[in-house]
mmCIF file of C-alpha atoms and ligand atoms in Angstrom:
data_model
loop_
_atom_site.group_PDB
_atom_site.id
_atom_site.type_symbol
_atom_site.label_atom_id
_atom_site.label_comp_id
_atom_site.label_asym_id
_atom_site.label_seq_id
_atom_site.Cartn_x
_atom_site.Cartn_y
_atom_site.Cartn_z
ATOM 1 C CA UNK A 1290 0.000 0.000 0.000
ATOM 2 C CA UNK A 1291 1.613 3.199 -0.873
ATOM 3 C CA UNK A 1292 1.348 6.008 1.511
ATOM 4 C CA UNK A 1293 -0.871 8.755 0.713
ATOM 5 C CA UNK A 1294 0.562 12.272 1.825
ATOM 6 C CA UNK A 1295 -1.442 14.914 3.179
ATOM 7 C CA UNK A 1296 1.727 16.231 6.009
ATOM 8 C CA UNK A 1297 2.360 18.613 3.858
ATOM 9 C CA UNK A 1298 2.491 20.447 -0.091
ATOM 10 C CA UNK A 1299 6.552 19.735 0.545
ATOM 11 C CA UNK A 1300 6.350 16.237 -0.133
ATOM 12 C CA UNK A 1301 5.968 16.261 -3.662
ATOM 13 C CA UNK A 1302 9.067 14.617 -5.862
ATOM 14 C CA UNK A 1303 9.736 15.915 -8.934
ATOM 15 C CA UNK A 1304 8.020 14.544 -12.336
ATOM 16 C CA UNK A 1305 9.748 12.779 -15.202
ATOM 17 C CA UNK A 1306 9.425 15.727 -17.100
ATOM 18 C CA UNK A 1307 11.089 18.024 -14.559
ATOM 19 C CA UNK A 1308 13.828 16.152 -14.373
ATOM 20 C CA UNK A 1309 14.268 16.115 -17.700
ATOM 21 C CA UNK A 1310 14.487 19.902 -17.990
ATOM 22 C CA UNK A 1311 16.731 20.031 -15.234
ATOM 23 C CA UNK A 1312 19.228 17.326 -17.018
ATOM 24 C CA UNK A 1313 18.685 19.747 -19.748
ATOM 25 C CA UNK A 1314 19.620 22.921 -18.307
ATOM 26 C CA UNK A 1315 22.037 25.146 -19.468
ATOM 27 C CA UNK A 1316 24.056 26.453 -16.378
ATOM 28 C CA UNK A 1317 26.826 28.761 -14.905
ATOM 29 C CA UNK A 1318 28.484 30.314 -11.813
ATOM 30 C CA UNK A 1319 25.057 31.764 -10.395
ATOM 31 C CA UNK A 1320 27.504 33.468 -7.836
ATOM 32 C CA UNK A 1321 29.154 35.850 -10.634
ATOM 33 C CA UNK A 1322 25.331 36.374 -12.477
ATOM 34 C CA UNK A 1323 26.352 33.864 -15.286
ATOM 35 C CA UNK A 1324 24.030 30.696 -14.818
ATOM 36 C CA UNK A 1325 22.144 31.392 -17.790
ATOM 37 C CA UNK A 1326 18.777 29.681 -16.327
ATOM 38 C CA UNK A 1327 19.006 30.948 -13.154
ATOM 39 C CA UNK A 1328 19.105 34.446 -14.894
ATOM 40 C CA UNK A 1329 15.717 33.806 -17.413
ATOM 41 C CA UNK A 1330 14.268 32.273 -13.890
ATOM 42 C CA UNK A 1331 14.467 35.762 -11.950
ATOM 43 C CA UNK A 1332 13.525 37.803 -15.177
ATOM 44 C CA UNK A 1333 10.767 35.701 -15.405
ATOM 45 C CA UNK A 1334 9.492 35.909 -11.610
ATOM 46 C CA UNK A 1335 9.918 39.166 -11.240
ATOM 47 C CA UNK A 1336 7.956 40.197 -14.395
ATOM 48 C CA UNK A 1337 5.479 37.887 -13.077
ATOM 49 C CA UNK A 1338 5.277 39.512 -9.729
ATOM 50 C CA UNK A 1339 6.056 43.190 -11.012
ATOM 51 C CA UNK A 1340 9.255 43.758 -9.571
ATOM 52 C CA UNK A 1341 12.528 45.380 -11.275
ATOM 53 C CA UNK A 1342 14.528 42.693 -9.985
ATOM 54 C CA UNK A 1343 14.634 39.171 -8.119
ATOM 55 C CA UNK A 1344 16.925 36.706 -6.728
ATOM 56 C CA UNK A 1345 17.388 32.906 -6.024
ATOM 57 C CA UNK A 1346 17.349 31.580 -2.891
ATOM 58 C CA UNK A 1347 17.845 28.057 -1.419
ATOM 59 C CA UNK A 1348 14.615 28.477 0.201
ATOM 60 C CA UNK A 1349 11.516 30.183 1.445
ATOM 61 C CA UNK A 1350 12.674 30.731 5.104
ATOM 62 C CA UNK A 1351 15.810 32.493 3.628
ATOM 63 C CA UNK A 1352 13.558 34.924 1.648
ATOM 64 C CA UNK A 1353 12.111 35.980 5.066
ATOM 65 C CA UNK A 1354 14.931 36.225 7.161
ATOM 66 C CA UNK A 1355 17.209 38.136 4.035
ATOM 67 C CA UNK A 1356 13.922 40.602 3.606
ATOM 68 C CA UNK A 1357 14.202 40.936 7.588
ATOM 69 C CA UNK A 1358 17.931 42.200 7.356
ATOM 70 C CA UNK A 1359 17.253 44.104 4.628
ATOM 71 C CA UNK A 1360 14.204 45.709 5.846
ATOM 72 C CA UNK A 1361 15.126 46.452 9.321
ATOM 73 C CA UNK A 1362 18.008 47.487 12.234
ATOM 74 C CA UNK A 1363 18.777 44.986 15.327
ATOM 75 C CA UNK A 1364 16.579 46.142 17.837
ATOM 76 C CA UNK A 1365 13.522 47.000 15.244
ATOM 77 C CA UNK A 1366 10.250 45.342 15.397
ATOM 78 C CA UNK A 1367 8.068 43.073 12.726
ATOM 79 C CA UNK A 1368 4.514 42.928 12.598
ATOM 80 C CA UNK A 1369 2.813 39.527 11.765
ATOM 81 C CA UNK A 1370 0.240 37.152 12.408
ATOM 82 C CA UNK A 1371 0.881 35.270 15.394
ATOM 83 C CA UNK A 1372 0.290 31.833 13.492
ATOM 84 C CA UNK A 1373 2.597 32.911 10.588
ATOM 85 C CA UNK A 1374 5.559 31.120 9.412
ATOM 86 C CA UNK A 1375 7.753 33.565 10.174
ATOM 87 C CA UNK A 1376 6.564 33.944 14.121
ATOM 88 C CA UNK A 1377 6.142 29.996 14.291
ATOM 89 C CA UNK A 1378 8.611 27.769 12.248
ATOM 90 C CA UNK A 1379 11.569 30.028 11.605
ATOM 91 C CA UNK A 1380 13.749 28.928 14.580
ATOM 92 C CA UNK A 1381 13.392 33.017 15.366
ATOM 93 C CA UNK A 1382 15.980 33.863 12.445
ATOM 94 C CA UNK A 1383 14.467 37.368 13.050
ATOM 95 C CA UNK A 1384 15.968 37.178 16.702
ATOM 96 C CA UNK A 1385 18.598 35.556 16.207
ATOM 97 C CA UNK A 1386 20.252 36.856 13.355
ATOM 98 C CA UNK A 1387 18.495 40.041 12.563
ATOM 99 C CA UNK A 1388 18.039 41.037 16.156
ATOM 100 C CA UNK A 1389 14.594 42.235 15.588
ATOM 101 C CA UNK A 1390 11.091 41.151 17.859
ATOM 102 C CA UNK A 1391 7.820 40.416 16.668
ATOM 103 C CA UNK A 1392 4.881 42.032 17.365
ATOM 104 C CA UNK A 1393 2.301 38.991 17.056
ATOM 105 C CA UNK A 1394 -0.922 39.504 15.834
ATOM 106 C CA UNK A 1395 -3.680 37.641 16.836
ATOM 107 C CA UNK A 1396 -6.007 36.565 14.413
ATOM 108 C CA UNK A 1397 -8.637 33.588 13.406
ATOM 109 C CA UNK A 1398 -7.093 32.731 9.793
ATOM 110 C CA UNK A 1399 -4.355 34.735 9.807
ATOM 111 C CA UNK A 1400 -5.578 38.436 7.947
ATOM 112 C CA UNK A 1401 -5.574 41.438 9.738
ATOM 113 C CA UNK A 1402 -7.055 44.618 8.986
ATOM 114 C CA UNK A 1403 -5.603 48.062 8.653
ATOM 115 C CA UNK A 1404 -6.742 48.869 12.304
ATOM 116 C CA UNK A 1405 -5.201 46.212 13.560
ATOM 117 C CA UNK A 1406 -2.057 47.024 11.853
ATOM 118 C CA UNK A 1407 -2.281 50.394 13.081
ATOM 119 C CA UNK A 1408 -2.473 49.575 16.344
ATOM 120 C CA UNK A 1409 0.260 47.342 16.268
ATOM 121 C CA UNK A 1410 2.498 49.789 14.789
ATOM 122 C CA UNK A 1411 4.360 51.684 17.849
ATOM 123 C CA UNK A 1412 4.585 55.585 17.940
ATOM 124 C CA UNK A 1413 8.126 57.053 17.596
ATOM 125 C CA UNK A 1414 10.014 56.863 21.020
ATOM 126 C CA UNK A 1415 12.445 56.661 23.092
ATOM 127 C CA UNK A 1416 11.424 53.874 24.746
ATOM 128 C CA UNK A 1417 9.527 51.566 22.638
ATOM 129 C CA UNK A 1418 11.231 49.228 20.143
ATOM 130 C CA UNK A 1419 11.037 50.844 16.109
ATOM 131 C CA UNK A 1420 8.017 49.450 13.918
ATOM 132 C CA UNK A 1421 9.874 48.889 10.836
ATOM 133 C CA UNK A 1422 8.644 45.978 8.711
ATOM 134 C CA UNK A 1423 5.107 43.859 8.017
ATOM 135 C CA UNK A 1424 5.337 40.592 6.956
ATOM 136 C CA UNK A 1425 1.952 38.982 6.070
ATOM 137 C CA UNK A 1426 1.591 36.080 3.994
ATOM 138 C CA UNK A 1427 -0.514 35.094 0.788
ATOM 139 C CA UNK A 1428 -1.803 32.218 1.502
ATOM 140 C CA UNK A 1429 -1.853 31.502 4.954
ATOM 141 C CA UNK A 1430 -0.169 28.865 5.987
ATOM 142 C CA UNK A 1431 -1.251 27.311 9.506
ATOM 143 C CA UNK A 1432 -4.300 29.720 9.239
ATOM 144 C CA UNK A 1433 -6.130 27.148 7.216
ATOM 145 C CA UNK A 1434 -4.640 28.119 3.200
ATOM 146 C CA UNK A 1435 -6.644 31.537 3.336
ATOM 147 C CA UNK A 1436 -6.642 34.296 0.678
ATOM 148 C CA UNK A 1437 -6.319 37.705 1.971
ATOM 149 C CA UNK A 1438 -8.997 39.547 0.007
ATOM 150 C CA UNK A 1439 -7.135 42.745 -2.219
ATOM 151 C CA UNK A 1440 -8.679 45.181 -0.353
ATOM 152 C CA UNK A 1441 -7.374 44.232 3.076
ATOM 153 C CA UNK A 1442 -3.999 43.323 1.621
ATOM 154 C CA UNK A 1443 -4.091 46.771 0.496
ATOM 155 C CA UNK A 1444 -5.483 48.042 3.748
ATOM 156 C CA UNK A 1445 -2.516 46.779 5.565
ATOM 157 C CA UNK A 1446 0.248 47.665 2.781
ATOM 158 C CA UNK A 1447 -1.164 51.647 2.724
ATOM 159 C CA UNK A 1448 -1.095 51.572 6.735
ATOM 160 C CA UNK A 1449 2.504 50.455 7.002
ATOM 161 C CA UNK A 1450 3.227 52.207 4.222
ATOM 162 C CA UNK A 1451 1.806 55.734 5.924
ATOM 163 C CA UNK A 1452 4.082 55.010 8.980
ATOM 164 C CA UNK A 1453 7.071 54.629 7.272
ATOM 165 C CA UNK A 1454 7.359 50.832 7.380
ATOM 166 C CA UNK A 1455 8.434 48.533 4.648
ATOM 167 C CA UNK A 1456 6.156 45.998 3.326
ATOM 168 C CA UNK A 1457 7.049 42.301 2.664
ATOM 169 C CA UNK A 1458 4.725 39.685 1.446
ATOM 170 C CA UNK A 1459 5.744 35.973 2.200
ATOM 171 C CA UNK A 1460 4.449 34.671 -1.125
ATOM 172 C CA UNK A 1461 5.029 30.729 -0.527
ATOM 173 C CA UNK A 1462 1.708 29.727 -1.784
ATOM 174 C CA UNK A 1463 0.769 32.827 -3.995
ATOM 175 C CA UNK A 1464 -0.002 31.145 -7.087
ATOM 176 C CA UNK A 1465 -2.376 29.227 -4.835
ATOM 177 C CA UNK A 1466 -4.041 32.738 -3.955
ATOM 178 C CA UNK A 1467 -3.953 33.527 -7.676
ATOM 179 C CA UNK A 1468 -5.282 30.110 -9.500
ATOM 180 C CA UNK A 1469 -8.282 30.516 -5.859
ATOM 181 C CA UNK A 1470 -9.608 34.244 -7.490
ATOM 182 C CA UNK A 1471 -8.167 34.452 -10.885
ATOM 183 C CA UNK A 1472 -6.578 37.430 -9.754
ATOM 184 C CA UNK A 1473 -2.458 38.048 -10.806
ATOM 185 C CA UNK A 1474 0.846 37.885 -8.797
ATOM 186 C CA UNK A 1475 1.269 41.325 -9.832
ATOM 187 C CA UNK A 1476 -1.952 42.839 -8.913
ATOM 188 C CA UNK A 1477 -1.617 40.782 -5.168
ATOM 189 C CA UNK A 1478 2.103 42.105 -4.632
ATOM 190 C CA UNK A 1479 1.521 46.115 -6.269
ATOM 191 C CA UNK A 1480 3.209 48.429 -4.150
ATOM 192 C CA UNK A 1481 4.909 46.082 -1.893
ATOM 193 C CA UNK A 1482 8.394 46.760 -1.257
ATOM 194 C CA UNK A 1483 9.565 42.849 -1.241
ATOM 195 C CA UNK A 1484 7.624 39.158 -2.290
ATOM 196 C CA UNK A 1485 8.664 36.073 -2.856
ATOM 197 C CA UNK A 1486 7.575 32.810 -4.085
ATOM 198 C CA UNK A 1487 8.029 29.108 -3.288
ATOM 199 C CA UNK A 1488 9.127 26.727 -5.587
ATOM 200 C CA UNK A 1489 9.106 23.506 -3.249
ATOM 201 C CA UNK A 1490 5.895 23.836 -2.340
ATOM 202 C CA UNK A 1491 2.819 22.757 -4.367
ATOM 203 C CA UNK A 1492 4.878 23.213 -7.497
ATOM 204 C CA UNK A 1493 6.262 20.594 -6.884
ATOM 205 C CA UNK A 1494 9.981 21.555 -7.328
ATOM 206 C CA UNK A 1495 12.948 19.878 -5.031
ATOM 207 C CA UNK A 1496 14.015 23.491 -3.849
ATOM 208 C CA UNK A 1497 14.402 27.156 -3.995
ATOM 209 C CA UNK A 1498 12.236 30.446 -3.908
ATOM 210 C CA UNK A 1499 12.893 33.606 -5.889
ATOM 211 C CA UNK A 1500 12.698 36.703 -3.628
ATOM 212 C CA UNK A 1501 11.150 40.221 -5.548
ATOM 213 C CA UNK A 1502 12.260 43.430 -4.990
ATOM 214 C CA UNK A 1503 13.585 47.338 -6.735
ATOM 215 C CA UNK A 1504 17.194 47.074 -8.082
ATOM 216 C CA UNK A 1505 18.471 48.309 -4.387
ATOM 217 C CA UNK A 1506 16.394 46.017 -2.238
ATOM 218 C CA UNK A 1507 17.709 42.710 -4.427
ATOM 219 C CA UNK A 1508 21.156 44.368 -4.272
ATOM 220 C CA UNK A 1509 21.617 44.678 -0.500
ATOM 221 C CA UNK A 1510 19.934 41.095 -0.939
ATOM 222 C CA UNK A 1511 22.559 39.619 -2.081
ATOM 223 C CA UNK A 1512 25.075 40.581 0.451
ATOM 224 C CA UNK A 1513 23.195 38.770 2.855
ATOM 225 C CA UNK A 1514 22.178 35.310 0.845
ATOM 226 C CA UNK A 1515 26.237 35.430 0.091
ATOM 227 C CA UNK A 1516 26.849 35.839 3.616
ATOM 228 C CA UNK A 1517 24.359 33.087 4.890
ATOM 229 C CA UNK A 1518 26.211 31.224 2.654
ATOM 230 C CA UNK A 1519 23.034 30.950 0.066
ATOM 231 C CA UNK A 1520 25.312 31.619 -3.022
ATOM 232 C CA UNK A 1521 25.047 29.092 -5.334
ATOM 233 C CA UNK A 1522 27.120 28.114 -8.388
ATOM 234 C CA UNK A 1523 25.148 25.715 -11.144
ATOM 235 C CA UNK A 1524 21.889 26.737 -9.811
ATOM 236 C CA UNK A 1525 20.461 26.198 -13.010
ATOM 237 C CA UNK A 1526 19.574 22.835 -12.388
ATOM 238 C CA UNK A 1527 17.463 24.091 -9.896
ATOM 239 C CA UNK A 1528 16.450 27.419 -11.685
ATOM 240 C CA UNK A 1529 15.235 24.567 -14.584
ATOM 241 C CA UNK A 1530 12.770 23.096 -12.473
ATOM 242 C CA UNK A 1531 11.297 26.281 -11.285
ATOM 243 C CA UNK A 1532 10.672 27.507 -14.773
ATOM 244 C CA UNK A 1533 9.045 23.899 -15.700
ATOM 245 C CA UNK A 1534 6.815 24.375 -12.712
ATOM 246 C CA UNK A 1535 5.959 28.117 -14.140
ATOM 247 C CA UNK A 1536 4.954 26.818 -17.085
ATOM 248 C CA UNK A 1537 3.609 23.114 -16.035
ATOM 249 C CA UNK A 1538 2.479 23.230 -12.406
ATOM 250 C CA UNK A 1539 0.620 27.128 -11.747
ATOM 251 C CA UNK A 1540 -2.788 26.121 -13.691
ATOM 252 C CA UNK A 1541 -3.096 22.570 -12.383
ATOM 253 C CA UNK A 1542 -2.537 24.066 -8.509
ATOM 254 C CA UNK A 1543 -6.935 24.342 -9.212
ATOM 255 C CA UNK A 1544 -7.289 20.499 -9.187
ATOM 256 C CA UNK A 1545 -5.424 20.553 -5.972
ATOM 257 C CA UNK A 1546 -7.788 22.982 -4.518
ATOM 258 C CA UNK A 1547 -10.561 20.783 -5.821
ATOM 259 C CA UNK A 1548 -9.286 17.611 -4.308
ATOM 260 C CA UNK A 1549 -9.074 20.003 -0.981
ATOM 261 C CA UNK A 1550 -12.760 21.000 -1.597
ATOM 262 C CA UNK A 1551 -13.988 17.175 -1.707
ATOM 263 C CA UNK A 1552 -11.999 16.152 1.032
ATOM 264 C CA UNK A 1553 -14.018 18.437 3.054
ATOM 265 C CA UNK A 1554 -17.127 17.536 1.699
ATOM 266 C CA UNK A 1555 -17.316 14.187 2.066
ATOM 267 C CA UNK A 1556 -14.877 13.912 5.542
ATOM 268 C CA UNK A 1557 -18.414 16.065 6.433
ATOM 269 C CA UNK A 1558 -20.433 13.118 5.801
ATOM 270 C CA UNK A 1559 -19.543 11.849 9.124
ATOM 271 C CA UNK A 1560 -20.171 14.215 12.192
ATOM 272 C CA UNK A 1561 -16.734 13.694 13.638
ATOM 273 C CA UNK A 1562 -14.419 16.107 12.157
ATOM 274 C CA UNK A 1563 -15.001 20.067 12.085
ATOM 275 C CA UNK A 1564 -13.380 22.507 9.678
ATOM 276 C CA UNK A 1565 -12.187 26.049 9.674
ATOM 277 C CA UNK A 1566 -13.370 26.756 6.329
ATOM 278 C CA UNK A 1567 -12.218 29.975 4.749
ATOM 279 C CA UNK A 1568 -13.651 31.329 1.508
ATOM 280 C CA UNK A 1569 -12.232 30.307 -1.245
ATOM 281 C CA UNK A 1570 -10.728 27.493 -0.371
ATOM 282 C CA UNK A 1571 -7.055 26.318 -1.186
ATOM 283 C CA UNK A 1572 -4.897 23.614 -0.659
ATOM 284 C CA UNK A 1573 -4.306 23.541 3.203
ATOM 285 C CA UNK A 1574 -7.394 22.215 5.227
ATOM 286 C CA UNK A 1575 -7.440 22.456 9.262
ATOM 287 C CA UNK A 1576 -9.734 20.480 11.084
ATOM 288 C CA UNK A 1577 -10.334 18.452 14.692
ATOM 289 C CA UNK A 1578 -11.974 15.969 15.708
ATOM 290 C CA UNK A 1579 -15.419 15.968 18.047
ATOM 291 C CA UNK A 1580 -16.868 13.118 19.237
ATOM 292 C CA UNK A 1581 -14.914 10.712 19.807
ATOM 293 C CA UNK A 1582 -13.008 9.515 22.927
ATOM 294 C CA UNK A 1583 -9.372 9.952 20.747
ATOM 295 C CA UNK A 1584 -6.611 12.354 20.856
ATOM 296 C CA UNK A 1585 -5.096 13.965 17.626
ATOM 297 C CA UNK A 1586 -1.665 12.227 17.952
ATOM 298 C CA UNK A 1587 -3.471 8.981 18.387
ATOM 299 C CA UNK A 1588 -5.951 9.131 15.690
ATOM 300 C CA UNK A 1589 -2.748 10.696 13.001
ATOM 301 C CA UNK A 1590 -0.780 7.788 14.051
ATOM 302 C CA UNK A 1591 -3.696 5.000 13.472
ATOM 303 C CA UNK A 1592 -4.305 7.114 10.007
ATOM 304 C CA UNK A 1593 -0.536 6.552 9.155
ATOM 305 C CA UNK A 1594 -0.500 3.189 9.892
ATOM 306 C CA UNK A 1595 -3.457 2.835 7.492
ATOM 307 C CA UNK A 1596 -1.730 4.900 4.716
ATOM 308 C CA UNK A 1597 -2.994 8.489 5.038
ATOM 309 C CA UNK A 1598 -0.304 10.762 6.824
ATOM 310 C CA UNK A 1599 -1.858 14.380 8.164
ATOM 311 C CA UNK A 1600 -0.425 16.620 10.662
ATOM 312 C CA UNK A 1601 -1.172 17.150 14.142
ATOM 313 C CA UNK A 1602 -1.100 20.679 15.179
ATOM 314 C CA UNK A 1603 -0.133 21.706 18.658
ATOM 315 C CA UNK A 1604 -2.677 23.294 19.282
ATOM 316 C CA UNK A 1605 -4.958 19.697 18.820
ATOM 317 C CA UNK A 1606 -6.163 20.514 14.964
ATOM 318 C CA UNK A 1607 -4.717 18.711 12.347
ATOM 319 C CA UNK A 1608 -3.699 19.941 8.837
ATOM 320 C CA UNK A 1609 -3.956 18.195 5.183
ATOM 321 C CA UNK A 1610 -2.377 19.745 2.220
ATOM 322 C CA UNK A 1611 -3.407 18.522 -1.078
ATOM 323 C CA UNK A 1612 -0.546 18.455 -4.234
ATOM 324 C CA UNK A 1613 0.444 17.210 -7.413
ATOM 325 C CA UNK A 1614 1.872 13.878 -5.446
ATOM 326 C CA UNK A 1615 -2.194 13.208 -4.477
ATOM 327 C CA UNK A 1616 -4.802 12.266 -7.245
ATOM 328 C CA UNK A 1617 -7.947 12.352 -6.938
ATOM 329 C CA UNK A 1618 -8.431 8.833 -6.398
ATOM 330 C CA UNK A 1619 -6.570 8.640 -3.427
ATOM 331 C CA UNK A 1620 -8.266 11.384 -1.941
ATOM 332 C CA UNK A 1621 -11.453 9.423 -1.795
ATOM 333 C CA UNK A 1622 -9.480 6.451 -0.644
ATOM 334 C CA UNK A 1623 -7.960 8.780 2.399
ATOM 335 C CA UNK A 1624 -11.699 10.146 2.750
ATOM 336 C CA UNK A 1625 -13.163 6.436 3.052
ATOM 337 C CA UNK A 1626 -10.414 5.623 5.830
ATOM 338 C CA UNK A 1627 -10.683 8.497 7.505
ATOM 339 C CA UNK A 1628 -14.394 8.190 7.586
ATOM 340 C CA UNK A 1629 -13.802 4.591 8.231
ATOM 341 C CA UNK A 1630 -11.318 5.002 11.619
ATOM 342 C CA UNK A 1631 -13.369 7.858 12.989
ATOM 343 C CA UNK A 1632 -16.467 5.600 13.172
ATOM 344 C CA UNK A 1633 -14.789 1.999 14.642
ATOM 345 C CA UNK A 1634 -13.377 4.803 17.826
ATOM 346 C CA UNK A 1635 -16.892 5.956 17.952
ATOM 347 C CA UNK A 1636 -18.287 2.491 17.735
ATOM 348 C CA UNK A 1637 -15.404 1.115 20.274
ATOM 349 C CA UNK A 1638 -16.322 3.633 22.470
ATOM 350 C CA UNK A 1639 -20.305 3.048 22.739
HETATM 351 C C1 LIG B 2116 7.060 26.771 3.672
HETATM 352 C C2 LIG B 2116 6.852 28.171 4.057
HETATM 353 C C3 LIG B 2116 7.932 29.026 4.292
HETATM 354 C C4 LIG B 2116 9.368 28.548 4.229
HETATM 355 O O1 LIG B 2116 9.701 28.076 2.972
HETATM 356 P P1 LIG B 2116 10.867 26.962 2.817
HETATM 357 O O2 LIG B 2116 11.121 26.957 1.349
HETATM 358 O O3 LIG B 2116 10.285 25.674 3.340
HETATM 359 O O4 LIG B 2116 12.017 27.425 3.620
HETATM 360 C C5 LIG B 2116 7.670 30.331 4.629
HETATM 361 N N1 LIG B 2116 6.415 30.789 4.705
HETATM 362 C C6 LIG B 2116 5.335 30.015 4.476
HETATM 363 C C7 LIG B 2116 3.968 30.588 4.556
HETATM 364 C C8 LIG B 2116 5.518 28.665 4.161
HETATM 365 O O5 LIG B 2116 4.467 27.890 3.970
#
């Protein structure tokens, strides 16, 4: 039985025909500019996203903490959602290397408004640590895959904006956002002063992100991925599979939201599982249980041992992710177990 794998959109391995046009790559010393694909990759993403200039990075957690550095002074303050990426699964990178605090935000599915910005954004003085930088992020991630309507995004980015902060969107699932409403990277990340986008998420690609920004931002950029020690050289390999995904995997990302749609609809069929929907809906679903006399970590681990693998949430929700690595088919097979386990712990428990 082969495992079906709803942990996370990170487990996908890439297709035939992405390794193929990585094999086929024409590459360079990325470090002195001259990897040819890696080049045509951060044209491309940056056009995309409506930035003057990008650059590569080994991943989407070095996007934030290189915007971070970038963005602010040690000492400074961030403003983000509480349940945000860059508050929860960053090992603090903001702390620890930039030197700069968060100021969390507290919110059901991770979107704030410009109120709630505002009042998280401190006055000038002596005392009080320097609001300098909002990070939100398009989707969010442990906040259930939602899309921050354009108006709020907007809301937030003209609030910061006012007070002098700099704006950075944390873009790992945007195309999600944008294949959700129809809407385009560039009009989601207008006016932003930095975004970025994942490619080892559910495009399916083994690594890398390509962080946005004006000719200065991705310039002071640089210094810092080369210090981190993010400076590649034949990242066109890499660069390869990220453009295959541009063209290949963006469009499909709708069947994943789909399979994400059904999984809710028939895991509803039984009364033992409760959603936080949000409207529209992506590819990250967050649910509990009710009803039955099982905790999370026990009723993930009897799903795993059946062949469907979710994730348990501290906080005693679990999360599925739909991707390219899940067909439909096996999402009615994980729906039919699922369905299946939930009732023999109700029926044990009777
Ligand atoms: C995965 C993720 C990141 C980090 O990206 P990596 O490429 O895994 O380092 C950052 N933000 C969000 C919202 C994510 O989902």
């Amino acid at each position: 039985m082969s495992l079906i794998d709803l942990y996370s959109d990170t487990k996908t391995v890439p297709t035939e025909a992405m390794r193929a046009a990585m094999a086929a790559a024409k590459v360079g010393d990325e470090q002195m500019d001259e990897d040819p694909t890696t080049r045509a990759l951060c044209e491309r993403v940056a056009m995309e996203l409506g930035f003057e200039a990008a650059v590569f990075m080994p991943s989407g957690t070095m996007c934030n903490l290189v915007a971070t550095l970038v963005h602010t002074r040690p000492g400074d303050e961030l403003i983000a959602d509480a349940q945000s990426h860059i508050c929860t699964t960053e090992g603090a990178g903001a702390a620890a290397i930039a030197g700069v605090a968060i100021n969390p935000v507290f919110t059901r599915d991770g979107i704030f408004t410009a109120d709630e910005c505002r009042a998280a954004i401190r006055a000038p003085s002596r005392t009080a640590p320097r609001s300098s930088m909002v990070s939100i992020e398009q989707t969010t991630n442990f906040s259930g895959g939602a899309v921050w309507p354009l108006d709020a995004l907007r809301g937030v980015r003209d609030a910061s904006l006012d007070a002098g902060l700099r704006t950075h969107m944390d873009g790992a699932r945007l195309f999600n956002a944008c294949v959700a409403t129809g809407l385009t990277p560039k009009t989601y990340a207008e006016g932003w002063d930095s975004a970025w986008v994942d490619f080892s998420k559910g495009l399916g690609c083994p690594f890398g992100a390509v962080l946005c920004g004006d000719r200065d931002f991705i310039g002071e950029a640089w210094t810092w991925k080369y210090r981190l020690g993010g400076a590649m050289r034949q990242s066109g390999i890499l660069a390869a599979a990220a453009l295959y995904a541009l063209d290949h995997h963006v469009a499909r990302l709708a069947v994943d939201h789909a399979n994400a749609a059904l999984f809710i609809e028939l895991l509803g069929e039984t009364p033992y599982f409760v959603f936080d929907k949000t409207s529209p809906t992506t590819n990250v679903i967050l649910f509990k249980l009710q009803g039955l006399p099982v905790d999370t970590a026990t009723f993930t681990g009897r799903a795993l041992e059946r062949g469907v693998r979710l994730r348990a949430l501290a906080d005693g929700r679990m999360r599925a992710t739909t991707h390219l690595g899940v067909t439909r088919d096996e999402m009615l097979t994980a729906v039919r177990i699922l369905n299946d386990l939930a009732r023999e712990f109700a029926a044990n428990a009777a």
